[in-house]
XYZ file of C-alpha atoms in Angstrom:
683
model
C -24.106 -26.742 9.818
C -20.510 -25.785 9.074
C -19.464 -22.147 8.869
C -19.359 -22.422 5.069
C -22.889 -23.812 4.981
C -24.247 -20.972 7.151
C -22.414 -18.450 4.983
C -23.926 -19.912 1.807
C -27.413 -19.756 3.330
C -26.859 -16.107 4.224
C -25.465 -15.280 0.771
C -28.585 -16.745 -0.824
C -30.757 -14.514 1.374
C -29.115 -11.296 0.174
C -30.784 -8.911 -2.238
C -29.085 -8.766 -5.678
C -27.554 -5.329 -4.976
C -26.155 -6.506 -1.615
C -24.723 -9.649 -3.185
C -23.019 -7.667 -5.975
C -21.482 -5.288 -3.419
C -19.816 -8.103 -1.465
C -17.140 -9.034 -4.052
C -16.223 -5.355 -4.307
C -15.779 -5.099 -0.525
C -13.661 -8.263 -0.464
C -11.881 -7.874 -3.788
C -8.889 -9.849 -2.531
C -11.045 -12.960 -2.069
C -12.459 -12.677 -5.588
C -8.968 -12.172 -7.061
C -7.761 -15.325 -5.311
C -10.771 -17.246 -6.615
C -10.114 -16.067 -10.185
C -6.441 -17.072 -9.893
C -7.397 -20.583 -8.783
C -10.088 -20.823 -11.472
C -7.626 -19.814 -14.205
C -5.129 -22.347 -12.894
C -7.766 -25.094 -12.863
C -8.941 -24.288 -16.382
C -5.498 -23.825 -17.886
C -5.628 -27.170 -19.677
C -9.211 -26.700 -20.787
C -10.813 -24.367 -23.271
C -13.554 -23.276 -20.880
C -13.554 -19.608 -19.895
C -13.427 -18.421 -16.290
C -16.877 -17.099 -15.298
C -16.999 -13.405 -14.456
C -18.541 -13.957 -11.012
C -18.031 -16.930 -8.698
C -20.971 -19.069 -7.658
C -22.192 -18.726 -4.076
C -20.397 -21.899 -2.990
C -17.127 -20.744 -4.544
C -17.497 -17.223 -3.148
C -18.153 -18.566 0.347
C -15.003 -20.678 0.214
C -12.922 -17.705 -0.954
C -14.342 -15.426 1.752
C -13.430 -17.923 4.488
C -9.790 -18.310 3.452
C -7.497 -17.250 6.299
C -5.317 -14.935 4.170
C -8.402 -13.149 2.856
C -9.842 -12.769 6.361
C -6.571 -11.254 7.597
C -6.530 -8.795 4.691
C -10.055 -7.677 5.597
C -9.452 -7.507 9.364
C -6.372 -5.261 9.144
C -8.573 -2.643 7.444
C -11.212 -2.557 10.200
C -11.858 0.600 12.193
C -11.686 0.600 15.994
C -15.429 -0.005 16.615
C -15.504 -2.679 13.913
C -12.514 -4.425 15.512
C -14.029 -4.126 18.991
C -17.290 -5.763 17.872
C -15.402 -8.402 15.882
C -13.331 -9.317 18.954
C -16.430 -9.418 21.148
C -18.118 -11.828 18.716
C -14.943 -13.946 18.790
C -15.209 -14.128 22.586
C -18.879 -15.132 22.420
C -18.082 -17.693 19.738
C -19.921 -18.679 16.585
C -23.661 -18.582 17.228
C -23.602 -16.018 20.039
C -26.756 -13.984 20.455
C -27.066 -10.290 19.661
C -28.386 -9.653 23.200
C -25.259 -11.287 24.662
C -23.110 -9.048 22.490
C -24.947 -5.949 23.734
C -24.447 -7.062 27.341
C -20.729 -7.670 26.769
C -20.027 -4.346 25.059
C -20.021 -0.973 26.762
C -22.764 0.384 24.522
C -23.892 3.901 25.488
C -27.491 4.135 26.732
C -28.183 6.839 24.158
C -27.145 4.452 21.413
C -30.361 2.345 21.554
C -28.651 -0.100 19.220
C -28.073 2.362 16.373
C -24.264 2.351 16.422
C -23.990 -1.354 17.236
C -26.391 -2.288 14.447
C -24.459 -0.043 12.076
C -21.145 -1.711 12.914
C -22.660 -5.197 12.618
C -23.986 -4.196 9.205
C -20.493 -3.093 8.153
C -19.009 -6.413 9.305
C -21.718 -8.263 7.404
C -20.850 -6.358 4.221
C -17.326 -7.755 4.671
C -18.643 -11.270 5.410
C -16.695 -11.373 8.687
C -19.801 -11.604 10.908
C -23.255 -12.270 9.492
C -26.720 -12.666 11.044
C -28.562 -15.941 11.443
C -31.842 -14.913 13.039
C -30.941 -13.585 16.495
C -27.574 -15.322 16.379
C -24.315 -14.034 14.944
C -22.208 -16.274 12.772
C -18.442 -15.996 12.687
C -16.279 -17.110 9.774
C -12.661 -18.163 9.807
C -10.650 -16.679 12.676
C -6.958 -16.689 11.799
C -4.596 -18.105 14.411
C -2.748 -14.829 14.801
C -6.015 -13.092 15.707
C -6.502 -15.527 18.587
C -3.033 -14.928 20.028
C -2.493 -11.249 19.106
C -1.693 -9.233 22.245
C -3.448 -11.661 24.558
C -6.211 -12.600 22.132
C -9.570 -10.864 21.557
C -10.361 -8.360 24.345
C -7.089 -9.439 25.972
C -8.936 -12.552 27.163
C -6.462 -15.181 25.956
C -7.180 -18.574 24.425
C -10.401 -20.516 25.059
C -10.680 -23.725 27.028
C -11.070 -25.741 23.828
C -7.591 -24.638 22.768
C -5.869 -25.130 26.159
C -7.352 -28.276 27.735
C -6.236 -30.732 24.991
C -2.585 -29.931 25.814
C -2.947 -31.187 29.405
C -2.136 -34.792 30.384
C -5.162 -36.936 31.251
C -4.113 -37.448 34.881
C -3.767 -33.686 35.396
C -7.308 -33.149 34.051
C -8.651 -35.857 36.379
C -6.945 -34.113 39.305
C -8.611 -30.807 38.325
C -12.013 -32.499 38.008
C -11.726 -34.082 41.470
C -10.731 -30.738 43.035
C -13.819 -29.195 41.452
C -15.980 -31.968 42.924
C -17.004 -33.417 39.569
C -18.346 -36.928 39.053
C -15.971 -38.851 36.778
C -18.223 -41.845 36.330
C -19.092 -40.835 32.766
C -15.739 -39.188 31.992
C -13.348 -42.082 32.146
C -11.916 -41.439 28.677
C -9.994 -38.371 27.561
C -12.507 -36.704 25.197
C -15.477 -36.884 27.621
C -13.156 -35.589 30.349
C -12.170 -32.558 28.252
C -15.844 -31.863 27.464
C -16.783 -32.126 31.166
C -14.075 -29.671 32.284
C -14.886 -27.226 29.482
C -18.601 -27.295 30.327
C -17.888 -26.765 34.031
C -15.375 -23.910 33.665
C -17.707 -22.057 31.282
C -20.039 -21.546 34.268
C -19.076 -18.022 35.321
C -20.825 -18.238 38.694
C -19.006 -21.461 39.561
C -15.629 -19.960 38.541
C -16.201 -16.915 40.768
C -17.242 -19.094 43.698
C -14.114 -21.267 43.375
C -11.873 -18.208 43.120
C -13.506 -16.696 46.223
C -12.203 -19.656 48.259
C -8.602 -19.136 47.134
C -5.873 -17.948 49.572
C -5.310 -14.192 49.600
C -2.039 -14.351 47.618
C -3.611 -16.620 45.007
C -6.671 -14.390 44.774
C -4.412 -11.396 44.149
C -2.558 -13.308 41.409
C -5.861 -14.341 39.796
C -7.094 -10.738 39.764
C -3.872 -9.693 38.098
C -4.124 -12.390 35.421
C -7.792 -11.625 34.793
C -7.117 -7.915 34.302
C -4.241 -8.464 31.871
C -5.094 -6.998 28.507
C -7.359 -4.306 29.939
C -6.445 -0.617 29.445
C -3.890 0.592 31.995
C -2.574 -2.880 32.894
C 1.243 -2.813 32.728
C 3.708 -5.672 32.327
C 3.048 -9.197 31.159
C 0.541 -11.670 32.445
C 3.016 -14.006 34.160
C 5.562 -11.449 35.324
C 6.946 -12.214 38.831
C 4.247 -14.734 39.722
C 5.143 -17.131 42.563
C 4.699 -20.697 41.344
C 3.619 -21.932 44.769
C 0.933 -19.246 44.865
C -0.438 -20.144 41.453
C -0.458 -23.940 41.976
C -3.725 -23.720 43.965
C -5.441 -22.161 40.937
C -3.812 -24.591 38.507
C -5.127 -27.542 40.522
C -8.688 -26.253 39.933
C -8.350 -25.299 36.262
C -8.462 -21.543 36.870
C -5.081 -21.394 35.145
C -3.505 -23.910 32.802
C 0.061 -24.758 33.724
C 2.270 -27.086 31.733
C 5.903 -27.298 30.699
C 5.477 -24.634 28.062
C 3.106 -21.972 29.316
C 1.033 -20.415 32.045
C -2.328 -19.296 30.715
C -5.694 -18.319 32.089
C -8.535 -19.646 29.914
C -10.654 -17.025 28.180
C -13.860 -18.129 29.910
C -12.218 -17.963 33.352
C -10.675 -14.562 32.693
C -14.002 -13.035 31.617
C -15.784 -14.550 34.649
C -13.210 -13.144 37.078
C -13.465 -9.675 35.557
C -16.851 -9.555 37.249
C -20.474 -8.928 36.403
C -19.771 -5.244 35.801
C -17.120 -5.853 33.117
C -17.949 -4.361 29.722
C -15.729 -4.571 26.652
C -14.829 -1.184 25.153
C -16.933 0.161 22.305
C -15.947 3.492 20.730
C -18.253 4.182 17.781
C -17.374 7.892 17.601
C -13.902 8.964 16.370
C -11.783 11.112 18.704
C -12.401 14.820 18.408
C -9.668 16.825 16.728
C -8.175 19.903 18.349
C -8.457 22.733 15.818
C -7.814 26.451 15.634
C -9.125 29.243 13.435
C -7.583 28.957 9.965
C -5.741 31.749 8.198
C -6.511 30.368 4.751
C -4.920 31.639 1.557
C -7.343 31.436 -1.369
C -6.221 29.169 -4.160
C -3.421 27.463 -2.191
C -4.786 23.962 -2.807
C -5.628 24.650 -6.450
C -2.163 26.066 -7.066
C -0.574 22.970 -5.527
C -2.720 20.615 -7.612
C -2.033 22.589 -10.786
C 1.686 22.636 -10.023
C 1.623 18.847 -9.575
C 0.037 18.495 -13.027
C 2.649 20.798 -14.590
C 5.527 18.881 -12.995
C 4.007 15.561 -14.026
C 3.808 16.724 -17.639
C 7.419 17.933 -17.559
C 8.600 14.655 -15.990
C 6.859 12.484 -18.573
C 8.040 14.599 -21.506
C 11.605 14.270 -20.235
C 11.144 10.502 -19.815
C 9.950 10.345 -23.434
C 13.049 12.226 -24.630
C 15.524 10.433 -22.328
C 13.994 7.273 -20.836
C 14.851 6.335 -17.251
C 17.198 3.374 -16.976
C 16.533 0.632 -14.441
C 18.972 -0.559 -11.815
C 20.140 -4.163 -12.027
C 18.010 -4.872 -8.962
C 15.038 -3.049 -10.520
C 13.557 0.416 -10.155
C 14.942 3.923 -10.678
C 18.011 4.768 -8.612
C 19.178 8.044 -7.108
C 21.471 8.884 -10.031
C 18.632 8.869 -12.564
C 16.343 10.673 -10.124
C 18.878 13.469 -9.622
C 19.283 13.844 -13.395
C 15.524 14.014 -13.908
C 15.106 16.450 -11.015
C 17.709 18.777 -12.524
C 16.063 18.683 -15.953
C 12.547 19.363 -14.679
C 13.258 21.687 -11.739
C 11.438 19.281 -9.431
C 12.607 18.458 -5.906
C 13.686 14.827 -5.535
C 11.036 13.911 -2.879
C 8.291 15.417 -5.062
C 9.735 13.602 -8.060
C 9.642 10.285 -6.186
C 5.982 10.824 -5.299
C 4.882 11.860 -8.790
C 6.737 8.988 -10.458
C 4.934 6.465 -8.268
C 1.602 8.198 -8.912
C 2.022 8.154 -12.704
C 3.151 4.536 -12.442
C -0.050 3.705 -10.583
C -2.080 5.653 -13.159
C -0.522 3.683 -16.020
C 1.074 6.785 -17.586
C 4.569 5.248 -17.454
C 5.738 1.645 -17.681
C 8.872 -0.455 -18.022
C 9.947 -1.746 -21.434
C 13.270 -3.514 -21.989
C 14.926 -1.970 -18.962
C 13.770 1.625 -19.448
C 10.747 3.558 -18.175
C 8.710 5.139 -20.970
C 5.397 7.044 -21.138
C 2.525 4.853 -22.303
C -0.311 5.546 -24.724
C -2.359 6.617 -21.712
C -0.070 9.641 -21.420
C -1.267 10.955 -24.796
C -4.885 10.668 -23.662
C -3.992 12.369 -20.375
C -2.319 15.252 -22.237
C -5.401 15.821 -24.385
C -7.641 16.029 -21.287
C -8.457 19.236 -19.414
C -6.491 20.190 -16.302
C -9.316 19.143 -13.912
C -9.467 15.748 -15.616
C -5.693 15.404 -15.325
C -5.851 16.240 -11.622
C -8.592 13.652 -11.173
C -6.471 10.917 -12.781
C -3.532 11.666 -10.471
C -5.743 11.767 -7.367
C -7.434 8.454 -8.133
C -4.062 6.773 -8.671
C -2.677 8.272 -5.447
C -5.747 7.215 -3.462
C -5.289 3.511 -4.281
C -1.467 3.487 -4.557
C 0.277 0.725 -2.570
C 3.554 2.672 -2.266
C 4.908 5.078 0.373
C 7.576 6.869 -1.699
C 8.329 9.565 0.909
C 8.751 7.193 3.862
C 12.395 6.426 4.673
C 13.034 4.502 7.941
C 15.668 6.063 10.153
C 19.183 5.034 9.173
C 18.120 3.592 5.809
C 18.378 4.812 2.227
C 15.309 5.537 0.086
C 14.028 2.598 -1.923
C 14.324 2.828 -5.742
C 11.233 4.206 -7.480
C 8.910 2.228 -9.750
C 10.058 -1.187 -8.545
C 7.741 -3.652 -10.309
C 7.108 -5.938 -7.325
C 7.386 -3.383 -4.514
C 4.458 -2.258 -2.397
C 3.180 -1.869 1.155
C -0.071 -3.735 1.765
C -1.488 -1.137 4.176
C -0.353 1.953 2.206
C -3.718 2.596 0.562
C -5.825 2.075 3.745
C -3.382 4.296 5.663
C -3.607 7.065 3.068
C -7.382 6.878 3.134
C -7.433 6.944 6.952
C -5.280 10.094 7.031
C -7.413 11.886 4.420
C -10.704 10.861 6.053
C -9.416 12.118 9.400
C -8.319 15.412 7.858
C -11.685 15.744 6.109
C -13.403 15.959 9.510
C -11.749 19.328 10.234
C -14.606 21.879 10.063
C -14.532 24.603 7.370
C -12.556 27.624 8.482
C -10.554 25.573 10.992
C -7.078 24.019 10.892
C -4.906 21.654 12.926
C -1.413 22.206 14.264
C 0.128 19.616 11.959
C 0.095 15.923 11.085
C 0.515 14.943 14.753
C -3.003 16.209 15.458
C -4.414 13.534 13.136
C -2.684 10.532 14.732
C -5.450 9.641 17.204
C -8.034 9.768 14.433
C -5.838 7.640 12.161
C -5.348 5.068 14.937
C -9.126 4.972 15.443
C -9.668 4.321 11.746
C -6.837 1.808 11.301
C -5.909 0.264 14.681
C -4.482 -2.991 13.303
C -1.760 -1.518 11.073
C 0.596 -0.177 13.735
C 2.669 -2.123 16.234
C 3.713 1.085 18.004
C 1.957 4.494 18.205
C 5.231 6.118 17.113
C 4.902 4.341 13.771
C 1.504 5.952 13.295
C 3.006 9.399 13.834
C 5.801 8.905 11.304
C 3.545 7.417 8.654
C 0.841 10.040 9.149
C 3.448 12.777 8.625
C 4.554 11.041 5.425
C 1.015 10.917 4.015
C 0.484 14.530 5.117
C 3.445 15.631 2.941
C 2.022 13.707 -0.025
C -1.380 15.334 0.458
C 0.118 18.838 0.629
C 2.024 18.246 -2.624
C -1.188 17.257 -4.426
C -3.371 19.987 -2.897
C -5.457 17.603 -0.771
C -4.330 19.455 2.366
C -3.589 23.183 2.322
C -3.080 25.755 5.059
C -3.098 22.932 7.692
C -6.629 21.975 6.794
C -8.476 19.882 4.211
C -9.171 21.224 0.749
C -12.317 20.229 -1.177
C -10.222 17.408 -2.633
C -10.003 15.710 0.782
C -13.774 15.624 1.217
C -14.191 14.497 -2.398
C -11.786 11.587 -2.009
C -13.295 10.567 1.342
C -16.809 10.477 -0.125
C -15.901 8.977 -3.510
C -16.541 12.261 -5.381
C -12.995 13.120 -6.441
C -13.973 14.386 -9.909
C -16.672 16.700 -8.517
C -14.320 18.048 -5.850
C -11.841 19.216 -8.493
C -14.561 21.418 -9.996
C -15.383 22.737 -6.532
C -11.694 23.542 -6.008
C -11.738 25.876 -8.993
C -15.169 27.372 -8.287
C -13.907 30.789 -7.075
C -11.534 31.429 -9.946
C -10.426 34.662 -11.583
C -10.797 34.961 -15.336
C -9.072 38.340 -15.913
C -5.498 39.608 -15.570
C -3.977 43.055 -15.099
C -1.279 43.732 -17.729
C 1.361 46.273 -16.669
C 3.996 48.385 -18.422
C 6.821 46.326 -16.873
C 5.709 43.376 -19.049
C 4.036 41.525 -16.171
C 0.528 40.153 -15.813
C -0.993 39.927 -12.319
C -3.963 37.755 -11.351
C -5.445 38.337 -7.906
C -6.799 35.150 -6.328
C -6.986 31.837 -8.143
C -6.538 32.083 -11.928
C -8.937 30.019 -14.004
C -7.495 27.034 -15.791
C -8.043 28.629 -19.210
C -6.307 31.830 -18.071
C -3.399 29.870 -16.600
C -2.942 27.840 -19.784
C -2.983 30.984 -21.942
C -0.458 32.898 -19.812
C 1.770 29.856 -19.191
C 2.035 29.444 -22.979
C 3.350 32.968 -23.661
C 4.887 34.133 -20.357
C 6.959 32.822 -17.441
C 5.218 32.409 -14.094
C 7.172 34.116 -11.312
C 4.860 33.783 -8.305
C 1.923 31.740 -7.017
C -0.387 32.123 -4.047
C -2.652 35.009 -3.115
C -1.614 36.623 -6.399
C 0.010 34.986 -9.407
C 2.509 36.898 -11.547
C 3.662 36.191 -15.107
C 6.437 38.018 -16.976
C 6.609 38.402 -20.774
C 9.953 38.177 -22.594
C 11.108 37.634 -26.201
C 11.667 33.939 -25.451
C 8.250 33.445 -23.834
C 6.451 35.203 -26.707
C 8.436 33.109 -29.177
C 7.116 29.966 -27.445
C 3.582 31.106 -28.187
C 4.405 31.813 -31.836
C 6.066 28.395 -32.111
C 2.693 26.863 -31.250
C 1.237 28.383 -34.418
C -0.189 31.614 -33.000
C 0.078 34.807 -35.024
C 0.751 38.218 -33.497
C -2.845 39.269 -34.155
C -4.302 36.097 -32.601
C -2.061 36.368 -29.537
C -2.885 40.033 -28.933
C -6.602 39.329 -29.390
C -6.501 36.446 -26.876
C -4.739 38.611 -24.291
C -7.159 41.504 -24.806
C -10.054 39.111 -24.120
C -8.671 38.354 -20.633
C -7.418 41.869 -19.860
C -9.031 43.541 -16.862
C -9.093 46.845 -18.775
C -9.940 45.398 -22.185
C -6.632 46.588 -23.669
C -2.870 45.871 -23.556
C 0.028 48.217 -22.746
C 1.796 49.478 -25.867
C 5.091 48.057 -24.665
C 3.589 44.545 -24.661
C 2.061 44.995 -28.134
C 5.410 46.237 -29.476
C 7.203 43.246 -27.963
C 4.772 40.762 -29.561
C 4.931 42.501 -32.968
C 8.740 42.715 -32.904
C 9.158 39.019 -32.073
C 6.539 38.069 -34.683
C 8.359 40.118 -37.370
C 11.590 38.214 -36.779
C 9.918 34.856 -36.168
C 10.660 32.461 -39.041
C 13.480 34.462 -40.669
C 15.468 31.268 -40.309
C 13.519 28.040 -40.739
C 14.774 24.659 -39.597
C 13.218 21.910 -41.697
C 12.965 18.391 -40.336
C 14.080 16.122 -43.148
C 15.797 12.870 -44.009
C 17.964 14.383 -46.766
C 18.065 17.230 -49.269
C 17.936 17.040 -53.094
C 19.387 19.718 -55.393
C 17.946 19.604 -58.931
C 19.563 21.590 -61.768
C 16.374 21.699 -63.869
C 13.347 23.374 -62.152
C 10.991 21.433 -64.444
C 12.553 18.140 -63.341
C 12.121 19.197 -59.701
C 8.396 19.774 -60.265
C 8.145 16.388 -62.008
C 9.776 14.538 -59.085
C 7.255 15.986 -56.630
C 4.361 14.688 -58.767
C 5.674 11.160 -59.596
C 3.432 8.611 -57.875
C 6.115 5.949 -57.388
C 8.084 8.468 -55.293
C 5.202 9.227 -52.899
C 7.031 7.382 -50.106
C 9.694 10.108 -50.139
C 7.106 12.836 -49.443
C 9.201 15.287 -51.499
C 8.595 18.980 -50.859
C 10.085 22.058 -52.526
C 11.660 24.506 -50.079
C 13.339 26.723 -52.747
C 13.718 26.731 -56.551
C 15.538 23.497 -57.438
C 15.761 22.361 -53.791
C 13.653 19.446 -52.490
C 13.601 17.734 -49.132
C 12.882 14.038 -48.621
C 11.399 12.426 -45.521
C 13.657 9.368 -45.883
C 17.402 8.869 -45.463
C 19.855 9.393 -48.367
C 20.398 5.686 -49.131
C 16.663 4.929 -49.337
C 16.022 8.080 -51.390
C 18.747 7.168 -53.907
C 17.408 3.624 -54.221
C 13.811 4.721 -54.871
C 14.913 7.341 -57.434
C 16.927 4.729 -59.303
C 14.050 2.247 -59.244
C 11.881 4.976 -60.795
C 14.355 5.314 -63.733
C 16.246 8.422 -62.646
C 20.029 8.680 -62.445
C 20.777 10.556 -59.213
C 24.227 11.085 -57.747
C 25.219 11.355 -54.112
C 27.103 14.269 -52.581
C 28.853 14.696 -49.248
C 28.129 17.707 -47.051
C 31.057 19.650 -48.602
C 29.669 19.133 -52.142
C 32.156 16.507 -53.245
C 31.034 13.224 -54.824
C 30.158 10.556 -52.284
C 31.040 6.951 -53.136
C 29.282 4.280 -51.092
C 31.546 1.413 -50.087
C 30.435 -1.974 -48.922
C 31.196 -2.797 -45.344
C 33.612 -5.729 -45.118
C 33.109 -8.118 -42.215
C 36.297 -9.442 -40.638
C 37.128 -12.155 -38.199
C 39.727 -12.538 -35.504
C 40.149 -16.226 -36.228
C 43.714 -17.015 -37.504
C 44.175 -18.456 -40.989
C 44.273 -22.169 -41.402
C 41.736 -22.859 -38.683
């Protein structure tokens, strides 16, 4: 059976829950299938089914691009097992896999079975009785850094490139009978079958001259840990010709290669492929934690996000010609909101991922989702930002050396491994025990490499990118005091919403009001307390203790929200540690409340002055003038919700004879606007 047939058989054997989980694990494959289905049905009225059939799903899962997308997200043990199965080939036995891998004796199959189960959930390797089936193996996986396990290409890939007479020469040197291998294809099959015999390969190599034997050992060990240089570096051609004449190496005009089967045989009976099912242990120290640090950071991120989006609503961000928000607009927005530019870049990308802001006709505007977000509680707001950050395909704080930052909110921008990298960093940080901390982001690099080995060409890249994600996590309160907050564990386990509640579990609900017009909260203030004090006072400090200061302007903000002096004082007394307020604070609130509203600014389209009070009352009650929403603000003075021209027109249609006045009280005569042309007369 073909690989697709075996995959279909396995898919049909899955329990319903297991089958439903597979499209979620390989969402890229399902997206590709839906795109093709929509394209195929574009000219027809039929709807695209919600879930692909097993045959269609199998085809999507075996596509090379989808396999690559899944493989780059594998952890180190998953990649090690996947490479070992590649070496064994499709249909290799589980017992052969155990013999090839360096499985600890204490494992008794637990870790290996667990990793095989994870690969099966991704449809990269699946069971077929005692055998293991392997799907599509992309070409770059075969050739990447010497191929799987550093073992190079297999005989089936190398022998067809050799001329027929060269293969006959190899067969004769190996003492093979060519009676039934006169033609090319049988000859290739005969050589492949012979060189797959590990005992025969070792016996032939044992007869090689000393210099050739040394060269063979070097080629066989290439790709193993601690082997420097390249496979063919400084190899004497005369020395290697003996091995090439017997098929132990393949030599042609383009390459020198040792077949995979030969390389594994020459590594010896004791060779075991690496298998590291346990992540590297982090070096930690005792933590000097500050209570509420993570919660303060998360709350601050919510406050800045709200300020950013309100400012974008008032003055939308303009897009560059090339797309995205440039440094000029970012600097303006940073100045208006008091937000640092790097933090602003991060939060803009997060709200973009959360759907709270979007592009419309060249400007970035808050969406309807922003209104729903504003009406939610602070924990719910934090949860929305965290979920968007967790799956975000952007790295807004990463700037390669010597380059300028990329514009924010570019519609088509994205880094394919950004989300897996972010999750690897957080999951590594989440393993730090409670009460412990690490020295910095560099301490997480080994753990990140273990969780995402395929995403980095150089270890230095892992260090730079881990530091970038670390800074993002600190800004959002996922990491605090060089250790994970409850948010890290919540994100790693899929319980982000619950972790926000845990973050605010040890909160303070009372404040100490002092005669210097300050309010002090020791520890982490509750969300309700923070919202109350932020509405009527200015926060001056965060951390172990939070401090707010009252002023005439801050109290006025509270009154502007519709609070009365009595309501405000009552609300503050309810959260007072002593159950009362200092007299100086009461006097301040009462004084501001007494002067509040002495001057009222009325939002209106225009103003109407009516000489007859009875006529003014009549205008307010006339049904045909309801569109104006007339309201009396003083005897004989009405305000209209519409502009002067529309108001005059509706009054005249209703049978009244209004006149128009300019702002200085003089009569206003409307003149028609005359359109002109620059075209000369006579043309």
